[in-house]
PDB file of C-alpha atoms in Angstrom:
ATOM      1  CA  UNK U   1       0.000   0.000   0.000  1.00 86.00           C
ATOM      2  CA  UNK U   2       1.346   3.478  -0.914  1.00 94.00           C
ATOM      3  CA  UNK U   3       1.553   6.335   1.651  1.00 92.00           C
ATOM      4  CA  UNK U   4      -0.963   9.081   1.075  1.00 95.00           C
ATOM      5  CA  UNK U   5       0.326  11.380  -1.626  1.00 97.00           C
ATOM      6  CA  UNK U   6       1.848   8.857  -3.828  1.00 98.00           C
ATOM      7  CA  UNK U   7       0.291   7.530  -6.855  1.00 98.00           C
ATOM      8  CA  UNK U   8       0.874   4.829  -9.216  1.00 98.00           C
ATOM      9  CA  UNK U   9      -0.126   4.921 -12.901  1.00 98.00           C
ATOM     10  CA  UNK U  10       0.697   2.780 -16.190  1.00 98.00           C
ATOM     11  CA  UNK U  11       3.543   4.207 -18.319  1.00 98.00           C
ATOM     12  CA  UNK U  12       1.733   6.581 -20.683  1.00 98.00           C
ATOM     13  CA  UNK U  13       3.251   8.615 -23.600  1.00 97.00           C
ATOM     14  CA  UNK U  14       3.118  11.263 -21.613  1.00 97.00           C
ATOM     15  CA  UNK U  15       5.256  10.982 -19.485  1.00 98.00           C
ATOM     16  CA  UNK U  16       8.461  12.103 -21.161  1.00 98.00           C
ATOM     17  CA  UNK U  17       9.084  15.267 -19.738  1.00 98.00           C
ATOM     18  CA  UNK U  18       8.490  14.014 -16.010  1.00 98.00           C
ATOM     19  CA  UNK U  19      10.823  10.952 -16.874  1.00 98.00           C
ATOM     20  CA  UNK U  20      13.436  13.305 -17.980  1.00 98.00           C
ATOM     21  CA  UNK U  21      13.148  15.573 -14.977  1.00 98.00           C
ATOM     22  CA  UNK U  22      13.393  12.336 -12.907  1.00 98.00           C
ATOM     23  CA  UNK U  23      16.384  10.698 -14.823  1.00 98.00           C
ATOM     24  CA  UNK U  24      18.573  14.086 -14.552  1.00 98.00           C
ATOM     25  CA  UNK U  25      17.346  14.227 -10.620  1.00 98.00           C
ATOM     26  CA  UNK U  26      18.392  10.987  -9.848  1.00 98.00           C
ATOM     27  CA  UNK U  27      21.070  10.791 -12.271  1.00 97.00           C
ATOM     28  CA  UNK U  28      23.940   9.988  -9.442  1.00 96.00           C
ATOM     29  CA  UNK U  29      21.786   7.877  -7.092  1.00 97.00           C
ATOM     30  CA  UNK U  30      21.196   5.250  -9.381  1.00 96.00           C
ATOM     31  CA  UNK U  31      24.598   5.412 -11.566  1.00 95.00           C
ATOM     32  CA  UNK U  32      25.795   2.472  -9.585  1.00 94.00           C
ATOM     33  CA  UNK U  33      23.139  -0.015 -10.459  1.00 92.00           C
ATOM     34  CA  UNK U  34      22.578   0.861 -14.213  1.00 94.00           C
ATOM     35  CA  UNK U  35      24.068   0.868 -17.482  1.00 94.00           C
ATOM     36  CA  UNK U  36      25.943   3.460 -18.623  1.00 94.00           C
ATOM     37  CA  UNK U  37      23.931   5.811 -20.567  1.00 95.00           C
ATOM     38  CA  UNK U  38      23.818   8.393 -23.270  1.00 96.00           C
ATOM     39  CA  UNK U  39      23.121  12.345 -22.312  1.00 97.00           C
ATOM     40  CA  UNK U  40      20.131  11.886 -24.701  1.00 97.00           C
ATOM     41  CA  UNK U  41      18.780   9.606 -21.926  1.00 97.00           C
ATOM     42  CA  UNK U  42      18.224  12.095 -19.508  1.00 98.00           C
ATOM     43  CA  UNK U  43      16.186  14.878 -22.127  1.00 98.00           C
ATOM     44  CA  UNK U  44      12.794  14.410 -22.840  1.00 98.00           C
ATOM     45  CA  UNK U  45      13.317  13.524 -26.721  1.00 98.00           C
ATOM     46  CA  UNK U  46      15.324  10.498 -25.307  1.00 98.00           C
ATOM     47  CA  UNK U  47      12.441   9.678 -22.869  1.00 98.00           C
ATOM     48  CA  UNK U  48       9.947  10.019 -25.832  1.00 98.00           C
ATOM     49  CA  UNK U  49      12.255   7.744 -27.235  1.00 98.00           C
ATOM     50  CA  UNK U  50      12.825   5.049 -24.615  1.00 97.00           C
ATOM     51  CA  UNK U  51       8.989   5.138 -23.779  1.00 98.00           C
ATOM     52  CA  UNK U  52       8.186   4.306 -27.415  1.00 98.00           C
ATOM     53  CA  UNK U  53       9.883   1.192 -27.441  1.00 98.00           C
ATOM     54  CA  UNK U  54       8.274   0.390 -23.648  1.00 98.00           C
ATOM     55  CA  UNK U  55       5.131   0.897 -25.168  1.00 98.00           C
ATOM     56  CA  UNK U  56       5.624  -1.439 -28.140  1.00 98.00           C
ATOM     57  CA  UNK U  57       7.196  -4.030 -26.091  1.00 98.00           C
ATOM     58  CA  UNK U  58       3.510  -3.704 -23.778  1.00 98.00           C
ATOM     59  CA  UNK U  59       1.922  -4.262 -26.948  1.00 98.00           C
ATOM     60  CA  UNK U  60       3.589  -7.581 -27.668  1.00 97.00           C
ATOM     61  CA  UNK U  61       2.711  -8.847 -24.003  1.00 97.00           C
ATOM     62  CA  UNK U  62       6.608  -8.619 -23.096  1.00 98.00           C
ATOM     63  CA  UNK U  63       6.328  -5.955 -20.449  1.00 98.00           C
ATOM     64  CA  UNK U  64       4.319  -4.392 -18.235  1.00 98.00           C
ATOM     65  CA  UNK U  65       5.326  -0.883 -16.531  1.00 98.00           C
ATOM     66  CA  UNK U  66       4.284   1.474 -14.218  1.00 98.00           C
ATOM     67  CA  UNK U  67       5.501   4.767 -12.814  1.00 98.00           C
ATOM     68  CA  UNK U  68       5.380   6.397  -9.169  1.00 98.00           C
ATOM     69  CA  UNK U  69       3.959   9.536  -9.260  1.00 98.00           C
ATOM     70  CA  UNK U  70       4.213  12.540  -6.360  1.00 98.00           C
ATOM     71  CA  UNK U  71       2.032  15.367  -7.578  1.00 97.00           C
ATOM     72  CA  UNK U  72       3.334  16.345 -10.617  1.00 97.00           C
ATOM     73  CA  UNK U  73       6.624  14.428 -10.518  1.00 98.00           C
ATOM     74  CA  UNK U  74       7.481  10.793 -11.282  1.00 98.00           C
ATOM     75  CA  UNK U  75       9.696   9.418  -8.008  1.00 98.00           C
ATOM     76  CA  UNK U  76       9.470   5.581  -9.307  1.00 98.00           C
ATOM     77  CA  UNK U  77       8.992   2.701 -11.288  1.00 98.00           C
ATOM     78  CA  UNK U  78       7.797  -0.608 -11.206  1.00 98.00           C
ATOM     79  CA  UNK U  79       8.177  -2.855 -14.154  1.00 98.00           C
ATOM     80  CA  UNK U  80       7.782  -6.905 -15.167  1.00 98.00           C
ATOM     81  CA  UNK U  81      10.198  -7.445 -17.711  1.00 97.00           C
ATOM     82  CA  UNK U  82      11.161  -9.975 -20.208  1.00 97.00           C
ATOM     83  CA  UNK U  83       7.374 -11.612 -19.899  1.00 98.00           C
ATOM     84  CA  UNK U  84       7.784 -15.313 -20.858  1.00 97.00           C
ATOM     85  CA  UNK U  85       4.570 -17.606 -21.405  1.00 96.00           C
ATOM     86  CA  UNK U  86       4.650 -21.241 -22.665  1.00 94.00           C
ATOM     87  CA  UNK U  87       5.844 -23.548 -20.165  1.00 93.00           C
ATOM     88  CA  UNK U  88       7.867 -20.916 -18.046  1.00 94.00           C
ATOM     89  CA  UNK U  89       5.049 -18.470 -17.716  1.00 96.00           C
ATOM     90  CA  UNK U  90       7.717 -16.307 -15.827  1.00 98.00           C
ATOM     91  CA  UNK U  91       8.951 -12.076 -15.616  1.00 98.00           C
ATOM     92  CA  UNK U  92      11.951 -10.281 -13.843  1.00 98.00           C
ATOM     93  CA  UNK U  93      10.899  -7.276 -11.602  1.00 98.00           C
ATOM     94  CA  UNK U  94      12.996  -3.831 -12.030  1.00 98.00           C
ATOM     95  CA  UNK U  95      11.536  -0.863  -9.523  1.00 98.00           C
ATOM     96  CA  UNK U  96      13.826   2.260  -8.270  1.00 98.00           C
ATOM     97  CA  UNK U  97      13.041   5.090  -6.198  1.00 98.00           C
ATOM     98  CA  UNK U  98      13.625   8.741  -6.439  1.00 98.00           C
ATOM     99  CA  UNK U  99      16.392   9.653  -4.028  1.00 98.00           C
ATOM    100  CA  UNK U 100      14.353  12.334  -1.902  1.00 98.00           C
ATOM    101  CA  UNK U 101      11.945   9.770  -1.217  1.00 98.00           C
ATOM    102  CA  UNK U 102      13.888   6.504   0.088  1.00 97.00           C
ATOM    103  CA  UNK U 103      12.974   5.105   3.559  1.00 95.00           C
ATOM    104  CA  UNK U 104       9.407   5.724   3.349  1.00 97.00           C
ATOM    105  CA  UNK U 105       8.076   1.833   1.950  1.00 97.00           C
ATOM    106  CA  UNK U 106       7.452   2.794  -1.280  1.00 98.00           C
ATOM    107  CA  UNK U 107       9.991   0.494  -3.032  1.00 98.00           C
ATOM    108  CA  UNK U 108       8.371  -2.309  -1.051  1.00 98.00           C
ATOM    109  CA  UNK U 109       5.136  -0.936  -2.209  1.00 98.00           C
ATOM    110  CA  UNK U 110       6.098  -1.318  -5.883  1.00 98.00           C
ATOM    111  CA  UNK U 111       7.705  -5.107  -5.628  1.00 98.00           C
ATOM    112  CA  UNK U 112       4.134  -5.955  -4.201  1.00 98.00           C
ATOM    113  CA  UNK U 113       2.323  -4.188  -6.945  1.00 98.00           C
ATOM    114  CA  UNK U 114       4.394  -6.092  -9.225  1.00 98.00           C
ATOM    115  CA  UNK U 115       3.923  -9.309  -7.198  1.00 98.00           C
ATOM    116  CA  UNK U 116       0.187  -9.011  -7.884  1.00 98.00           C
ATOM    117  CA  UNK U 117       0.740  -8.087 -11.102  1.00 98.00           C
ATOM    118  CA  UNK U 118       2.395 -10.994 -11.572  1.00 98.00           C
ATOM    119  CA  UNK U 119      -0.579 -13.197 -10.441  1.00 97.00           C
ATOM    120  CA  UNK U 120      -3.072 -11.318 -12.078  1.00 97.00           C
ATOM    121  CA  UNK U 121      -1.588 -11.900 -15.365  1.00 97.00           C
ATOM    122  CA  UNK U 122      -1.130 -15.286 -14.544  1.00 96.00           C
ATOM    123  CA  UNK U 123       2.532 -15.885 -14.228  1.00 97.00           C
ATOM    124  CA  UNK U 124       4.148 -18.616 -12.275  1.00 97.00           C
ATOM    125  CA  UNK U 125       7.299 -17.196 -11.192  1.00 98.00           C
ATOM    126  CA  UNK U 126       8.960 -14.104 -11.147  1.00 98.00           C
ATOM    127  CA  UNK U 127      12.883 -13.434 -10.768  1.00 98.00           C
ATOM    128  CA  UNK U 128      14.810 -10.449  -9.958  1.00 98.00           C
ATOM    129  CA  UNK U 129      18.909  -9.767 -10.171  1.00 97.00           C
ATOM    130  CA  UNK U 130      20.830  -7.243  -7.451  1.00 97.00           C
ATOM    131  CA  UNK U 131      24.678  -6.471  -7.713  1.00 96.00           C
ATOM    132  CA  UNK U 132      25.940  -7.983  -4.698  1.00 97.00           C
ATOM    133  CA  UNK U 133      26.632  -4.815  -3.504  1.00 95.00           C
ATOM    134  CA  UNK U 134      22.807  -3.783  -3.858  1.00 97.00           C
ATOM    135  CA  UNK U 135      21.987  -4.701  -0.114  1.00 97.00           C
ATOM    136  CA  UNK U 136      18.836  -2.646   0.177  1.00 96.00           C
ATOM    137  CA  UNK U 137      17.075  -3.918  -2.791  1.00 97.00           C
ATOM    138  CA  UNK U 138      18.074  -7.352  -1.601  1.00 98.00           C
ATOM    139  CA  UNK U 139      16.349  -6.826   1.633  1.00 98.00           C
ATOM    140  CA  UNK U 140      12.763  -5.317  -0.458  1.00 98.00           C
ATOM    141  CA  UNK U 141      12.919  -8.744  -2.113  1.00 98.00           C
ATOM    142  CA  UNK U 142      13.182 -10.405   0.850  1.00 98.00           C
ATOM    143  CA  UNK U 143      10.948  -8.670   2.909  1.00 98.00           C
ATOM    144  CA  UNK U 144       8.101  -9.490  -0.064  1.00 98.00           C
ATOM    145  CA  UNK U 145       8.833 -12.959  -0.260  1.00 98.00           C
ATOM    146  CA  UNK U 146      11.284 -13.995  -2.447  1.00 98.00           C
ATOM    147  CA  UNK U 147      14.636 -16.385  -1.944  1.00 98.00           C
ATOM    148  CA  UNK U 148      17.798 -15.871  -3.201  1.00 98.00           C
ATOM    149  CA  UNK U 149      19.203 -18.835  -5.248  1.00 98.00           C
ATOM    150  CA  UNK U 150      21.862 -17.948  -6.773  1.00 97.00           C
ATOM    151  CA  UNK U 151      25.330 -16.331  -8.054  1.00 98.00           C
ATOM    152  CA  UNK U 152      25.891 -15.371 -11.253  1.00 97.00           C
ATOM    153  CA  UNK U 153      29.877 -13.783 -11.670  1.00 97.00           C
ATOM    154  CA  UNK U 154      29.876 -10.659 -14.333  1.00 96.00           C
ATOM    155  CA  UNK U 155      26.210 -11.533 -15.276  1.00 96.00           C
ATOM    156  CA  UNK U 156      25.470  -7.467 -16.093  1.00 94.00           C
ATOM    157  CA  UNK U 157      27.262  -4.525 -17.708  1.00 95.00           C
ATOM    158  CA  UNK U 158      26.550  -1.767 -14.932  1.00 93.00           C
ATOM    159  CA  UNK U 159      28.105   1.349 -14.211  1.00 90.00           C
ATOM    160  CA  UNK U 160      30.846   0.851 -17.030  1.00 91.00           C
ATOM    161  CA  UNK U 161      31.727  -2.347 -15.398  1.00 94.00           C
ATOM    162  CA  UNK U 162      30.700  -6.477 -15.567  1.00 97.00           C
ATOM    163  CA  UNK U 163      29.000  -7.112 -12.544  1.00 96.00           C
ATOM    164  CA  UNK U 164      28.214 -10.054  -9.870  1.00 97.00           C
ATOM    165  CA  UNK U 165      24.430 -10.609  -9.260  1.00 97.00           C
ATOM    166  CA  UNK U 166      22.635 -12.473  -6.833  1.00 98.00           C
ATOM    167  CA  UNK U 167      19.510 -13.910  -8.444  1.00 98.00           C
ATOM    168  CA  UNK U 168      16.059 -14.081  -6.690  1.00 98.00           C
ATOM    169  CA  UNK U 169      13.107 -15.828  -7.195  1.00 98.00           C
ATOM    170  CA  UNK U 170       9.528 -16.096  -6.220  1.00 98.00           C
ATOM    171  CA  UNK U 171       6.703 -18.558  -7.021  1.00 98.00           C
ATOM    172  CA  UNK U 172       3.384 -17.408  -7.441  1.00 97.00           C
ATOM    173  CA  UNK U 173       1.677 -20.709  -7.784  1.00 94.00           C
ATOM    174  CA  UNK U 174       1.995 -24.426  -8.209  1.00 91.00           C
ATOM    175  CA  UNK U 175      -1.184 -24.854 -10.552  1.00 89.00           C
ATOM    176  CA  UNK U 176      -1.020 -25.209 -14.348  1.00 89.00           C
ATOM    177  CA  UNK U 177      -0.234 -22.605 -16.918  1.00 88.00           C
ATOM    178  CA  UNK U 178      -4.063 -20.442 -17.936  1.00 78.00           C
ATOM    179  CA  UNK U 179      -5.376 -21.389 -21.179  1.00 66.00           C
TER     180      UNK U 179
END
């Protein structure tokens, strides 16, 4: 459950400017646990840009995102990623939170939106991937329910560098696949 004042909404077109306001804002705080990226990333033509291909990839079933919204500013995401069906029926979670407003249970808040996300579009299993150094986002995963089972040496390319992840996983379900 959010605290008052916070408000979360499907990625919409949009959004671009507040994206770009957010990206530049929070620009050093979450340098450590992302890719490298382009200036163009942080303006809102790059945001138009990287929402576009969001968007498509919601189309084709393959994601499903969601921003964090405080007023007039976007302090968040949530997203299901990589969306698999057939027999795995699985998604990774992704979720970061604007700087100023850490500490207050909102990135717990948007791993259990995507939790029951995850069970309303019937998925059986979702995973998520931390640098080892990442100990708070380790502890949100823990704290809603998922286990860590495994290591995976230089599994990412973050922050200019190959990284270590530990890998996380929950289980929504033990029934059958929906038709």
């Amino acid at each position: 459950m959010l605290p008052d004042g916070y408000v979360l909404r499907p990625l919409s077109a949009d959004a671009s400017s507040a994206l770009a306001a957010a990206a530049a804002r929070n620009r050093e705080h979450l340098r450590p646990w992302e890719p490298l990226r382009p200036e163009s990333f942080f303006t809102e033509e790059g945001q138009r840009e990287v929402i576009a291909g969001r968007l498509r990839q919601v189309e084709l079933g393959l994601y499903d995102c969601w921003l964090l919204w405080h007023g007039t500013e976007v302090v968040g995401s949530a997203n299901l990623q990589n969306i698999v069906r057939g027999a795995m029926q699985g998604a990774d979670v992704g979720y970061w939170v604007d700087h100023a407003h850490l500490r207050r249970g909102l990135a717990v808040a948007l791993l259990q939106h995507l939790v029951q996300r995850g069970h309303d579009l019937g998925l059986h299993r979702l995973g998520a991937s931390t640098m080892v150094a990442n100990v708070a986002s380790q502890a949100v995963l823990r704290r809603c329910g998922f286990e860590q089972c495994g290591l995976v040496p230089e599994f990412l390319y973050l922050n200019g560098a190959w990284s270590d992840s530990l890998l996380f996983n929950l289980v929504l379900h033990d029934g059958p696949p929906r038709a």
